[in-house]
Amino acid sequence: NDWAPLATVGSPLLMTYLLVDVSGARLTERYLKGRPGFAEYQRRTAYFVPRPPRSARR
């Protein structure tokens, strides 16, 4: 099981890359970029890691 430590670290890194760059976030951003209100939504919303909206934070 020499591959187990590599899989433990590599799997989450691979999934993050796939979710952010290959599917999901970047494709959605490209699709919605020209829509009204999207720039404001981007400004107050976290890109990938959940957090409170900017208006609720100090």
XYZ file of C-alpha atoms in Angstrom, residues 32-44:
13
model
C -23.034 34.317 -16.378
C -20.397 37.048 -16.803
C -22.522 39.345 -18.983
C -25.752 39.044 -17.020
C -27.071 42.009 -15.040
C -26.244 41.808 -11.342
C -23.631 39.079 -11.684
C -20.695 41.388 -10.883
C -22.411 42.378 -7.616
C -23.124 38.725 -6.835
C -19.437 37.889 -7.414
C -18.327 40.743 -5.181
C -20.323 39.570 -2.166
